[in-house]
Steps between C-alpha positions, in 0.01 A plus 500: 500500500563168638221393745813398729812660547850319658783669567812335654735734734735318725386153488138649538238422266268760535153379367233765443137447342453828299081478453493767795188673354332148472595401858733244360232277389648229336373430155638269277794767391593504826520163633700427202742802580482324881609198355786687272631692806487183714738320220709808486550468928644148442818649367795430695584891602201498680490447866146656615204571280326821619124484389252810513227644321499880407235758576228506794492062497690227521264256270125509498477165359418379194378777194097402510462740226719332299350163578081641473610607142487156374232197552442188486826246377717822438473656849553104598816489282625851608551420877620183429772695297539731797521272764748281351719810448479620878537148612850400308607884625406375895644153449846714374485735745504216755780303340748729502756530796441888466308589815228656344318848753176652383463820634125556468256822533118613484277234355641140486174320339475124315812405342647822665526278832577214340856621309577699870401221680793271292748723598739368779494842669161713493556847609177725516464877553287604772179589198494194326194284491454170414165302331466172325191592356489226252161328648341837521503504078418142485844411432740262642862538618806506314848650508591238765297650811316167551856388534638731703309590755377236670902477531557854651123548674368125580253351320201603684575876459621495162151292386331828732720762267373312198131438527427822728724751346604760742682800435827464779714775602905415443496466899227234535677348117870456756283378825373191285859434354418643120744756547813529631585913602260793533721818394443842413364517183703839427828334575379102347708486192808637673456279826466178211774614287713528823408158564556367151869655508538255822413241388655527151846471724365192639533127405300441149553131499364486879201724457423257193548191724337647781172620306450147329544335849197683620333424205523139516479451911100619470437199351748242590533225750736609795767166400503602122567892599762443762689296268480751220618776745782304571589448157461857414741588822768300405521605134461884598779386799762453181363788299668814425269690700507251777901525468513875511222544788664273735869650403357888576312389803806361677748763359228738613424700218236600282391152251540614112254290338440718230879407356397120538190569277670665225528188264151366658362365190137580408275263640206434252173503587326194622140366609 
């Protein structure tokens, strides 16, 4: 069986890690399956990428019994091989215009937070836990956290998460800005799904702009980013999506974006 499963239903793309008895750990097999099902998302039917893991965690982190088989230049070689994998998956993942929602449970460890903390919307059930963990085996980060969440937690707290390595509840994880919603945990996947089906009817090419736009402010000059909003504005102003939201909002009635999307050619994947 496929360490990762996707499954597109109504502009969906539901992404599932299928190493449930393993806690998701991601070993080489499956960051290259991350990277497949990432590729797979940038198809042009898909509006939202769904991502969750199966059984009682999200992602534990990276498969250290995988990785304590092998010494010396091998084990050296093997994460290398690993790491690229999961890091051309995250840079997809945050190319695409799909908005992409992990919906996250139990233990979120290592590289666990890192590929929930790259999605655009994190929601949490009320039992999941998050560690970096990394320093605690002597390790150093990876899967984008040292990235990330200085971004989403400030520096100072983030550099706290990483060298001290506490255990935080999903409440204390959305008080610091990691996540986004606490929810039940036995009504999560049906609370994301319901979200994914809204935003599947929303603008593609406006969620794409949007999310790069965010992206690029964190570290650009205010001059350089006003003009490139502007830019952005004006080209989305003339779009068909622009066209149709400004026709339905005056006419008063519901926008159809999903009918402007339907020859939306694939965007590729880019760094």
């Amino acid at each position: 069986m496929s360490r990762v499963q996707v499954e597109v239903r109504d502009s969906v793309a539901h992404v599932v890690m299928c190493r449930g008895e393993a806690g998701n750990a991601i070993d080489l097999a499956m960051a290259r399956a991350l990277l497949g099902a990432a590729t797979t998302c940038c198809d042009a039917d898909v509006r939202v990428v769904l991502l969750r893991g199966e059984g009682r965690s999200f992602c534990v982190g990276g498969d250290l019994r995988e990785f304590a088989a092998m010494e010396g230049q091998e084990r050296h070689d093997h994460l290398m091989a690993v790491t690229d994998a999961l890091h051309e998956a995250l840079l997809v993942f945050a190319s695409m215009d799909a908005p992409v929602i992990a919906a996250v449970h139990g233990a979120v460890a290592g590289a666990g937070v890192g590929l929930a903390a790259a999605a655009d919307i994190l929601l949490a059930a009320e039992d999941a836990t998050f560690v970096l963990a990394y320093t605690g085996i002597g390790y150093s980060p990876d899967a984008g956290v040292t990235w990330s969440l200085p971004r989403l937690v400030g520096p100072k707290r983030a550099m706290e998460l990483l060298l001290t390595n506490p255990r935080i509840s999903a409440g204390e994880a959305a008080a610091m800005g990691l996540v986004t919603r606490v929810l039940d945990g036995a009504t999560l996947v049906d609370d994301a799904q319901q979200l994914a089906g809204q935003l599947a009817e929303g603008a593609t090419n406006s969620f794409g702009v949007t999310k790069r736009l965010v992206a690029q402010g964190l570290s650009s000059a205010l001059g350089v980013h006003l003009d490139r909003e502007a830019r952005a504005l004006s080209a989305a102003a003339v779009s068909p999506e622009g066209v149709e939201g400004v026709d339905a909002f005056l006419t008063k009635r519901p926008p159809r974006f999903h009918r402007q999307g339907a020859d939306r050619p694939r965007r590729e994947p880019q760094r």
